[in-house]
Coordinates of C-alpha atoms and ligand atoms in Angstrom, one line a residue:
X1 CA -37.8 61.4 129.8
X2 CA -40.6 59.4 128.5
X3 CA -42.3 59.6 131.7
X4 CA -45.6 62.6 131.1
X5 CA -45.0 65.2 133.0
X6 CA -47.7 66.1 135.8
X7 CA -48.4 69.2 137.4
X8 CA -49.2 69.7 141.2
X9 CA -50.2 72.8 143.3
X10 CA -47.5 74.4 145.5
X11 CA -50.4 74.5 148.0
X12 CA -50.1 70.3 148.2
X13 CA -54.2 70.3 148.3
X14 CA -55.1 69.2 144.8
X15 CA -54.6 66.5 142.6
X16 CA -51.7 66.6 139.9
X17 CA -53.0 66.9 136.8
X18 CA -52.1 67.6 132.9
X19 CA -50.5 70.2 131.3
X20 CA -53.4 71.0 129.3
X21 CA -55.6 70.8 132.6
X22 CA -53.6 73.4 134.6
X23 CA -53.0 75.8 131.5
X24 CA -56.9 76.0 131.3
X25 CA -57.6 75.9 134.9
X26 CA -54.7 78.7 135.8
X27 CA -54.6 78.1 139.6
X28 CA -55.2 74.9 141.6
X29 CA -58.4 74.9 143.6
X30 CA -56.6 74.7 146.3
X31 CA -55.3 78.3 145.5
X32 CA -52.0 77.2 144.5
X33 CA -50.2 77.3 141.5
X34 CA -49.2 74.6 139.5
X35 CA -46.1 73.3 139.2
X36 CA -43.9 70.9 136.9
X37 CA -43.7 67.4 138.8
X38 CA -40.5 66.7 137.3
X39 CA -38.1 68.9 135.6
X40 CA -36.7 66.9 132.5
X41 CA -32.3 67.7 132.5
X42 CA -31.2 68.2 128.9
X43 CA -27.7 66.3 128.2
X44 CA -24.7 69.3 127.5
X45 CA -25.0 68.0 123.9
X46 CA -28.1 68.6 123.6
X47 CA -28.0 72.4 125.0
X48 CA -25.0 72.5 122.8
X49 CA -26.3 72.0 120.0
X50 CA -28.7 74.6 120.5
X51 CA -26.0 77.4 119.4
X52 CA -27.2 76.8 115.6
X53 CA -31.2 76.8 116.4
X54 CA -33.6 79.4 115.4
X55 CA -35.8 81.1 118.3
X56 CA -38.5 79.3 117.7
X57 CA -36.5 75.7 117.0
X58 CA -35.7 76.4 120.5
X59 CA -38.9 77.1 121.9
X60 CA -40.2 73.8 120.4
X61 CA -38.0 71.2 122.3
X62 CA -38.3 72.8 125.5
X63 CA -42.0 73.3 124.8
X64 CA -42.2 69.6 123.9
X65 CA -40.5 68.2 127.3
X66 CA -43.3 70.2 129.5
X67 CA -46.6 69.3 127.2
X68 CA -45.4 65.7 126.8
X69 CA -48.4 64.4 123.8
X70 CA -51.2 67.2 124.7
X71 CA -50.3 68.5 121.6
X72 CA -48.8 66.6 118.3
X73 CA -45.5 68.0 117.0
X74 CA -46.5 69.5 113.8
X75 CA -49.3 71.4 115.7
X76 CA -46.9 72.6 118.1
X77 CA -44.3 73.8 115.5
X78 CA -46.9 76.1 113.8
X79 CA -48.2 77.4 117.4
X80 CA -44.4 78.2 118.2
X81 CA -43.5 79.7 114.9
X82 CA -46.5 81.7 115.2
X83 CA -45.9 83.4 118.0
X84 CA -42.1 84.1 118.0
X85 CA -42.4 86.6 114.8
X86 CA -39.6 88.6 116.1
X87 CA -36.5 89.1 117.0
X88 CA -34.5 88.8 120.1
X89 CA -31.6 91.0 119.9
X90 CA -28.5 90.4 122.3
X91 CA -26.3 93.6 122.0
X92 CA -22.4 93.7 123.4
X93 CA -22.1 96.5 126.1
X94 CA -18.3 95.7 126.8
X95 CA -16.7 92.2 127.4
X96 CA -18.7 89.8 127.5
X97 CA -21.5 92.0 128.8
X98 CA -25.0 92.0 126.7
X99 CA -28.5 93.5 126.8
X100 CA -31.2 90.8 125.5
X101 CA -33.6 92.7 124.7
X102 CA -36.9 91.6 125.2
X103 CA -39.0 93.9 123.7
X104 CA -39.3 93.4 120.3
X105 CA -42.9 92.0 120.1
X106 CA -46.3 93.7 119.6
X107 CA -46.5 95.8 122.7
X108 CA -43.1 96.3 123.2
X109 CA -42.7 94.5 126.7
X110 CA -41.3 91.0 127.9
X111 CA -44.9 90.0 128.8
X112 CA -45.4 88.9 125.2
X113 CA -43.0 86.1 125.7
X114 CA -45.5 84.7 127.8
X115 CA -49.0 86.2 126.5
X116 CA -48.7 84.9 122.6
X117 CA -47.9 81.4 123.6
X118 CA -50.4 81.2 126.5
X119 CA -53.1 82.2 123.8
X120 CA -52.1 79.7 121.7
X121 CA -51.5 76.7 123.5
X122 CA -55.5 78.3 125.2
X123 CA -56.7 77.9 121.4
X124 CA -55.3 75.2 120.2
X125 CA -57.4 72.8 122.8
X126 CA -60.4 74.6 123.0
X127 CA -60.6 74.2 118.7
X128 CA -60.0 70.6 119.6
X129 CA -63.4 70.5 122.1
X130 CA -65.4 72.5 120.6
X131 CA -65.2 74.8 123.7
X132 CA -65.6 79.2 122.9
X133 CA -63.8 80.9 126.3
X134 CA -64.2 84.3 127.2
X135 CA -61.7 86.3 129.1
X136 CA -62.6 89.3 131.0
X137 CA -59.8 91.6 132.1
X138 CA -59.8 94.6 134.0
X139 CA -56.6 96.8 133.3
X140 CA -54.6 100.4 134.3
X141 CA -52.7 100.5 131.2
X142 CA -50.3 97.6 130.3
X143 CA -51.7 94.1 131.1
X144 CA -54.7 95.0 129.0
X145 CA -52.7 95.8 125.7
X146 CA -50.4 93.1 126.2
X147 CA -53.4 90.5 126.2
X148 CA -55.3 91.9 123.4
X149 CA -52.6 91.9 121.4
X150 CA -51.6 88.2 122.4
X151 CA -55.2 86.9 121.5
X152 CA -55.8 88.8 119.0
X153 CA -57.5 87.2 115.8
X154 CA -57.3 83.6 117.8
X155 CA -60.3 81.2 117.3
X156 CA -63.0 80.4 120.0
X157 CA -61.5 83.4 122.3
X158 CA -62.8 86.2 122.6
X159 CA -61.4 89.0 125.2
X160 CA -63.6 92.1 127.1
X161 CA -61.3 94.4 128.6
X162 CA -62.1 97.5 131.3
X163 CA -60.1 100.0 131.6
X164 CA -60.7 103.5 133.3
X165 CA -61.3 105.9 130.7
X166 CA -59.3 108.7 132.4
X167 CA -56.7 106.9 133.5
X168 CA -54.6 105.3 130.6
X169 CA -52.1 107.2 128.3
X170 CA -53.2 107.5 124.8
X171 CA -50.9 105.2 123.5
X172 CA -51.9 103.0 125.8
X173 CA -55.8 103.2 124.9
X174 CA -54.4 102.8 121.1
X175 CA -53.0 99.9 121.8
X176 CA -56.1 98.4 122.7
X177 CA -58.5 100.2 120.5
X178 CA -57.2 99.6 117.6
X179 CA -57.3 95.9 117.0
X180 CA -60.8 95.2 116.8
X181 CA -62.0 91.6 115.4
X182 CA -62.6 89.7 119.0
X183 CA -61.4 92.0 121.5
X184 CA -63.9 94.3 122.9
X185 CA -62.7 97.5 124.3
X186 CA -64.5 98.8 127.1
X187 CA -63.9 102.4 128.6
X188 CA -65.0 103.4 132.0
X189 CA -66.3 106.0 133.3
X190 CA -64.6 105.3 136.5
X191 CA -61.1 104.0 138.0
X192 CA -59.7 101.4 137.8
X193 CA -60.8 99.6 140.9
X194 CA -63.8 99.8 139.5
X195 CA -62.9 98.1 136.3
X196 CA -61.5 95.2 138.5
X197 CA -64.9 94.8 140.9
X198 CA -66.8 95.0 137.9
X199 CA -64.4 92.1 136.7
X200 CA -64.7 90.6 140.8
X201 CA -68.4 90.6 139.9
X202 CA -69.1 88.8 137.2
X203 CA -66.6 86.0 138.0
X204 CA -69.1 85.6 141.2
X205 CA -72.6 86.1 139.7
X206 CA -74.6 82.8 139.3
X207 CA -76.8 84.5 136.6
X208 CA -73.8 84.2 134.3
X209 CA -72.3 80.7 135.0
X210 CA -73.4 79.7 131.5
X211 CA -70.9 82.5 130.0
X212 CA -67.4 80.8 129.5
X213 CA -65.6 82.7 131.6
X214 CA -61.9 83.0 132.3
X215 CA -59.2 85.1 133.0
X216 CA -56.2 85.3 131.6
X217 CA -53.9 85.2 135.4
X218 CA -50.3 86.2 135.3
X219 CA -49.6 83.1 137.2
X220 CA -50.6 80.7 134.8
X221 CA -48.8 77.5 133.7
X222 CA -49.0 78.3 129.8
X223 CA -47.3 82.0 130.8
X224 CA -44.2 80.8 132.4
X225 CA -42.4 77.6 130.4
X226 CA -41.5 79.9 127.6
X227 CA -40.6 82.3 130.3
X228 CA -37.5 79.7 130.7
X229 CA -36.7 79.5 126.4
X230 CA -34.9 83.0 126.0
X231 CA -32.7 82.3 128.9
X232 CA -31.6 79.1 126.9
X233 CA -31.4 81.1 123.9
X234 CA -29.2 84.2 125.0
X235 CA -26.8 81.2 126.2
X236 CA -26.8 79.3 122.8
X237 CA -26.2 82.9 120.9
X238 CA -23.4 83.6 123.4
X239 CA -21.5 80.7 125.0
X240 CA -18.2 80.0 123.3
X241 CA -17.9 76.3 125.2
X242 CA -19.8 73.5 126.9
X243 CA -19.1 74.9 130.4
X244 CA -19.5 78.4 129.6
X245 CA -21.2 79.1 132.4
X246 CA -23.4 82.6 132.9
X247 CA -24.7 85.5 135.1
X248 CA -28.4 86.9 134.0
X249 CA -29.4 89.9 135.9
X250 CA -33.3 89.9 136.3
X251 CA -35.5 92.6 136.7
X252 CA -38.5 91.6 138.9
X253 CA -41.6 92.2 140.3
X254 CA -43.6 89.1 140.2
X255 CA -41.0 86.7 139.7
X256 CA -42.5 84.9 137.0
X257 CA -39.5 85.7 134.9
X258 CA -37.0 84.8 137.0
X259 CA -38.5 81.4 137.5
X260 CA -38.7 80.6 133.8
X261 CA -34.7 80.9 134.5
X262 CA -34.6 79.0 137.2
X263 CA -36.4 76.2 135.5
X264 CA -33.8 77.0 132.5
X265 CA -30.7 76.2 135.0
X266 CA -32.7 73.3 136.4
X267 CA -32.8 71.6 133.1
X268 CA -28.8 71.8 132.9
X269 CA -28.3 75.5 131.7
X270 CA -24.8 76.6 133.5
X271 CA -26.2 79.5 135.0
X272 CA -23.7 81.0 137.2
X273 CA -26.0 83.1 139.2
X274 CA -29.3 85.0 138.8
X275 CA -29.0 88.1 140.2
X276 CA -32.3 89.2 141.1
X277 CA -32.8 92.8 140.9
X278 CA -35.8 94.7 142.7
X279 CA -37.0 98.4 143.1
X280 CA -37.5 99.3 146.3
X281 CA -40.1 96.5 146.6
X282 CA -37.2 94.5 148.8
X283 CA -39.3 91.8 150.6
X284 CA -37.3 89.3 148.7
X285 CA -33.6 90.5 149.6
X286 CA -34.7 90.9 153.0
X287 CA -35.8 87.2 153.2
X288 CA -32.4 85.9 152.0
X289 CA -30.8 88.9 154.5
X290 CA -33.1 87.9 157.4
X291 CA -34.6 84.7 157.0
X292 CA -37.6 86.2 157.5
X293 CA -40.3 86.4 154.9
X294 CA -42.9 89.5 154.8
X295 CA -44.8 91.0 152.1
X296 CA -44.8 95.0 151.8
X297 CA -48.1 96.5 151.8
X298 CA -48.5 98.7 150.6
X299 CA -46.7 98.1 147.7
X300 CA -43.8 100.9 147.4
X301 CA -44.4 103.5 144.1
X302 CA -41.3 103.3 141.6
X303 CA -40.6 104.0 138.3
X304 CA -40.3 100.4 137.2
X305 CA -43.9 100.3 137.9
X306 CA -44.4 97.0 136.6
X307 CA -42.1 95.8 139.5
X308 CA -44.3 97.6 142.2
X309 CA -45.1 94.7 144.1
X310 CA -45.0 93.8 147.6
X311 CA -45.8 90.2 147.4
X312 CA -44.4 89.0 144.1
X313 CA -47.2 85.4 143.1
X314 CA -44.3 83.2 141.8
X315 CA -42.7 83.2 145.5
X316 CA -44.4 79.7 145.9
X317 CA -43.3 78.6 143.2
X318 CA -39.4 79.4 144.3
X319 CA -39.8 78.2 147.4
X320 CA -41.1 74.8 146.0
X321 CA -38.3 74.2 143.3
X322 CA -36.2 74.6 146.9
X323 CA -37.8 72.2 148.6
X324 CA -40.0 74.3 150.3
X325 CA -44.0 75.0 151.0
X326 CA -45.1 78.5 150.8
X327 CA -49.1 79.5 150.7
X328 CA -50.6 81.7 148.6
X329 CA -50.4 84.9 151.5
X330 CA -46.9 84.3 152.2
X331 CA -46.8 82.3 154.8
X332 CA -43.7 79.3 154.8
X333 CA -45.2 76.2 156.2
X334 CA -41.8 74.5 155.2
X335 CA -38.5 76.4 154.7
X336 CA -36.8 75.8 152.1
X337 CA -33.3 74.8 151.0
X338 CA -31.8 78.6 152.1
X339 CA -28.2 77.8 151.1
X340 CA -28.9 76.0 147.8
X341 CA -31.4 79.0 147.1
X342 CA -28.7 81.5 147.9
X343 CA -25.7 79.5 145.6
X344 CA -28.4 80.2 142.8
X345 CA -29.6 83.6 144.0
X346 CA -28.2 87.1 144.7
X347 CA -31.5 89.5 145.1
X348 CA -30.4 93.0 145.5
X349 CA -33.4 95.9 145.7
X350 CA -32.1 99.2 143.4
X351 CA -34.0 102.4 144.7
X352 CA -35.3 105.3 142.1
X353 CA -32.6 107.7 142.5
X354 CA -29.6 104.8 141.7
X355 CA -32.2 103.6 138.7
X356 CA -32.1 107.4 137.2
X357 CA -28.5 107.9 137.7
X358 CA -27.9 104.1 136.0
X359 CA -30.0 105.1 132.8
X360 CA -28.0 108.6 132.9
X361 CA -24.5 106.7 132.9
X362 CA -25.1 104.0 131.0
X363 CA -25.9 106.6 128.2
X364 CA -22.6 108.4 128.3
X365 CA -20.8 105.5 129.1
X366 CA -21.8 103.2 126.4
X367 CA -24.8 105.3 124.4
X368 CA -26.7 102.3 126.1
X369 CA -30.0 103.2 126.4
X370 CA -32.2 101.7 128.8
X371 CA -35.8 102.0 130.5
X372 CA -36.3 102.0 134.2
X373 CA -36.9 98.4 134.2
X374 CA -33.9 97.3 132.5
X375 CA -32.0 99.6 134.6
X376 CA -33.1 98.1 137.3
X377 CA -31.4 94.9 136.2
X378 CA -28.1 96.8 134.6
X379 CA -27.3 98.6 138.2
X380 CA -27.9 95.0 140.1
X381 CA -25.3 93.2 137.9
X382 CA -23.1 95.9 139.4
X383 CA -23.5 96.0 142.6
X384 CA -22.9 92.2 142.3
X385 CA -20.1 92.7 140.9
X386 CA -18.6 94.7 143.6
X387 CA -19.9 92.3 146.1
X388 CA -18.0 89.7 144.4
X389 CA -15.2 91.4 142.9
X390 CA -13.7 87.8 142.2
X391 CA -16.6 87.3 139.4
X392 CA -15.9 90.1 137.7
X393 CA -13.4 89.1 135.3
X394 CA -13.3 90.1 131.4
X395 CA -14.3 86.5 130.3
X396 CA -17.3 86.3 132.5
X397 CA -20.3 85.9 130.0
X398 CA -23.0 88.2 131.9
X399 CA -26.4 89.3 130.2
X400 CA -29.0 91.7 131.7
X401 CA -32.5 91.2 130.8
X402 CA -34.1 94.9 129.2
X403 CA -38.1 94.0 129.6
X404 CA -39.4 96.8 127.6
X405 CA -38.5 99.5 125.0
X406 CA -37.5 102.8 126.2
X407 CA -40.3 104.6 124.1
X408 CA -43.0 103.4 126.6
X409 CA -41.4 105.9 129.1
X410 CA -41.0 108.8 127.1
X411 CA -41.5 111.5 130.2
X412 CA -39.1 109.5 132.2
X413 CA -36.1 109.3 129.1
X414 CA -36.6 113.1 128.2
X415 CA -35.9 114.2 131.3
X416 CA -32.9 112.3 132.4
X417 CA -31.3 111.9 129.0
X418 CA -33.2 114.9 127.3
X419 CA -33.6 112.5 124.3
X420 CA -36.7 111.1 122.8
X421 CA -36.2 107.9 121.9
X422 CA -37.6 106.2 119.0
X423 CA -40.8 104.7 118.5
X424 CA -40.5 100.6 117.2
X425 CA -42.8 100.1 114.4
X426 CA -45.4 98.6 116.6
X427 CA -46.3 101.4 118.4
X428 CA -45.7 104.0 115.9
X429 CA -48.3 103.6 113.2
X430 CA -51.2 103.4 116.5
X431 CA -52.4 107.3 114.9
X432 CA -53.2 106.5 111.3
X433 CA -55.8 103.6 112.6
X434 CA -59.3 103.7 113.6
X435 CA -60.0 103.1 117.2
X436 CA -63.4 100.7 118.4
X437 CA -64.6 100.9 122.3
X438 CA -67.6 101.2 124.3
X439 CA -68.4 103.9 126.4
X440 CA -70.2 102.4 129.5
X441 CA -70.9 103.6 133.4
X442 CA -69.2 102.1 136.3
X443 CA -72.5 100.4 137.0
X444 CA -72.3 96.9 137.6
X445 CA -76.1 96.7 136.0
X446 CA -74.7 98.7 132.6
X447 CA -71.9 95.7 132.3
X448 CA -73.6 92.8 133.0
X449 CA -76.5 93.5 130.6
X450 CA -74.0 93.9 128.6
X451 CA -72.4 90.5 128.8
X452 CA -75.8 88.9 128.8
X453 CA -76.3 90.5 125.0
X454 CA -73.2 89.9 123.8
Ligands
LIG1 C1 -44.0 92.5 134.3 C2 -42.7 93.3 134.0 C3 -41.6 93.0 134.8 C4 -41.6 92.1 136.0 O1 -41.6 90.7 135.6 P1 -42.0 89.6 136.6 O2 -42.1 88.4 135.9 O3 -43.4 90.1 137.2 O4 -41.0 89.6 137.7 C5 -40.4 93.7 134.5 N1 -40.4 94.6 133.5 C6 -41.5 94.9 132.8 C7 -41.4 95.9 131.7 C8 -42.7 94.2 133.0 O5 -43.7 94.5 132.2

């Protein structure tokens, strides 16, 4: 392990670089994504003795193994404790069946797992050179809160984001709005393809080349190691021996969090399975059913809207951990290892009606309530389960992954459960606070002036 880790693009065009190269870079030039060189195994003592860390003790020697010396160990323990200010609840269902839930942070969703530490690890070497980055984002709601919030009040970043001024929920606007301090909030008078050409734009105009301009891309590096820490956590909380060996079910939609489990079980977690649940986005379980890879387009509407895609970006990252090549459109230039992939993997694709009726039973069932996401995942583990009755057994250790709090779907909840479910501090207090945005037109003129007087 004292080899440093490199990182090369699943695209096999560039040249393996750093971890701190490829976390500021985000994708390869060649268009692929980066990818650890070598995944580092963790002895069964050491993952052992894990069951009496804290979150963020955690975080830090996994962290460690994938950054090698880009960052000193002291720096990296107050980046780490930093970001992992909340809790991660694992809550008994029945047996050995829990909920992690992953919504805890700032805006309530899984994605600030991944956001916080990516802003950090961003700061901490652009303080180091000097270097100021701006990141422009273009958003419909989510991505643009869960950002903000992630890089808000950091050093030498500062974040624009565009979002359709007619288009967003209130809460959702609130979110934004109401940090302040180095995120700019800019409201649209327009959609929200407009908010990401404007976005398209920039990146491509010459006349701002001197502006430091980034974005901050779902598919980065930084976002998905500590995609793989809670998976090693919910083990450590859970597992009663060495061997204790366990099934997560996974909602997904991009895949990035799936793969920070599959880089978990790489490095020696016993994962049992991942099963791999999907809405009715189902180009992934038709691969493994057919052999036969093809994106959906147009991506299917569901209620776990942030699973609504058709061609989920960490699919080449996969199909590389399996030996495989896969470009950035989906096509396979190599196939890769289809049985080991399938001795890990059971996707399964759960359709809006069997997601309403899950969060409707697992209410009366167990007062369990979930959000169409994590239902998602909770009605997969059962259909696995009847797939392979021989799993299900009482001392199976199973955890389904909830990836956001049920008071972001308030419509949805009422009308299935005809409850209103809590608000968690962080989104309740968005009313009492001043919002700050500016209005603008969806003229690319009006923005870029903009960015020039900045
Ligand atoms: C983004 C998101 C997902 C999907 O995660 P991927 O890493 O893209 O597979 C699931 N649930 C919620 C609530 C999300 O925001």
């Amino acid at each position: 392990m004292a080899n440093k880790i490199l990182y090369y693009s699943t695209n096999l065009g560039s040249e393996k670089v750093s971890f701190r190269e490829a976390l500021i870079r985000g994708q390869a030039p060649d268009r692929g994504l980066y990818m650890p060189e070598i995944i580092p195994v963790l002895s069964q003592d050491q993952l052992y003795s894990f069951t009496d860390k804290s979150y963020p003790e955690i975080a830090e020697t996994i962290l460690k193994l994938f950054i090698n010396d880009d960052i000193p160990a002291d720096s990296l323990h107050s980046l780490v404790v930093d970001a992992y200010n909340f809790e991660v609840p694992l809550e008994n269902v029945y047996n050995r069946n829990y909920i992690m839930r992953l919504d805890r942070g700032p805006t309530a969703s899984f994605k600030d797992f991944a956001a916080r530490m990516m802003g950090r690890l961003m700061q901490y070497f652009l303080k180091q050179e000097n270097r100021k980055m701006l990141i422009l984002t273009a958003t419909s709601g989510d991505t643009g809160s869960a950002i903000a919030n992630a890089f808000y009040d950091l050093d030498n970043i500062e974040v624009v984001i565009l979002f359709p001024i007619d288009e967003v929920t209130d809460r959702q606007r609130k979110q934004m709005t109401t940090l302040n301090k180095n995120i700019t909030v800019l409201a649209i008078d327009g959609k929200f393809d407009d908010c990401q050409a404007l976005v398209k734009k920039a990146f491509a105009d010459s006349e701002l080349s001197h502006l430091p301009l980034s974005s901050a891309n779902s598919i980065n590096i930084g976002r998905l190691i500590p995609q793989s820490i809670y998976y090693f956590w919910a083990w450590a909380q859970l597992a009663n021996h060495h061997d204790d060996r366990i099934i997560f079910s996974v909602p997904s939609g991009n895949f990035g969090n799936l793969m920070g489990g599959l880089i978990a079980k790489h490095m020696g977690l016993p994962v049992e399975r991942f099963v791999v649940s999907t809405n009715e986005n189902d180009e992934v379980p038709v691969y493994f059913e057919k052999g036969i890879y093809q994106p959906v387009v147009p991506s299917r509407n569901c209620i776990s809207s942030a699973m609504n895609v058709g061609h989920p970006s960490n699919m080449a990252r996969i199909i590389a951990l399996y030996g495989g090549v896969m470009d950035e459109k989906g096509n396979i230039t190599k196939q890769p290892d289809i049985e080991r992939l399938k001795a890990d993997l059971w996707p399964v694709s759960i359709n809006d009606n069997q997601t309403r009726q899950t969060i409707k039973q697992a209410y009366q069932q167990y007062q369990l309530l979930l959000e169409p996401h994590g239902a998602v995942a909770w009605a997969g583990l059962h259909r696995f389960f009847e797939a392979h009755p021989e799993k299900n057994f009482p001392y199976q250790l199973c955890v389904v992954l909830e990836t956001a709090h049920p008071a972001k779907f308030p419509q949805e909840i009422e009308q299935i459960l005809g409850i209103q479910p809590d608000l968690p501090e962080s989104l309740a207090n968005l009313d009492e606070q001043k919002e700050y945005m500016i209005s603008m037109s969806n003229r690319y003129d009006d923005f870029k002036t903009y960015l020039l007087n900045r």
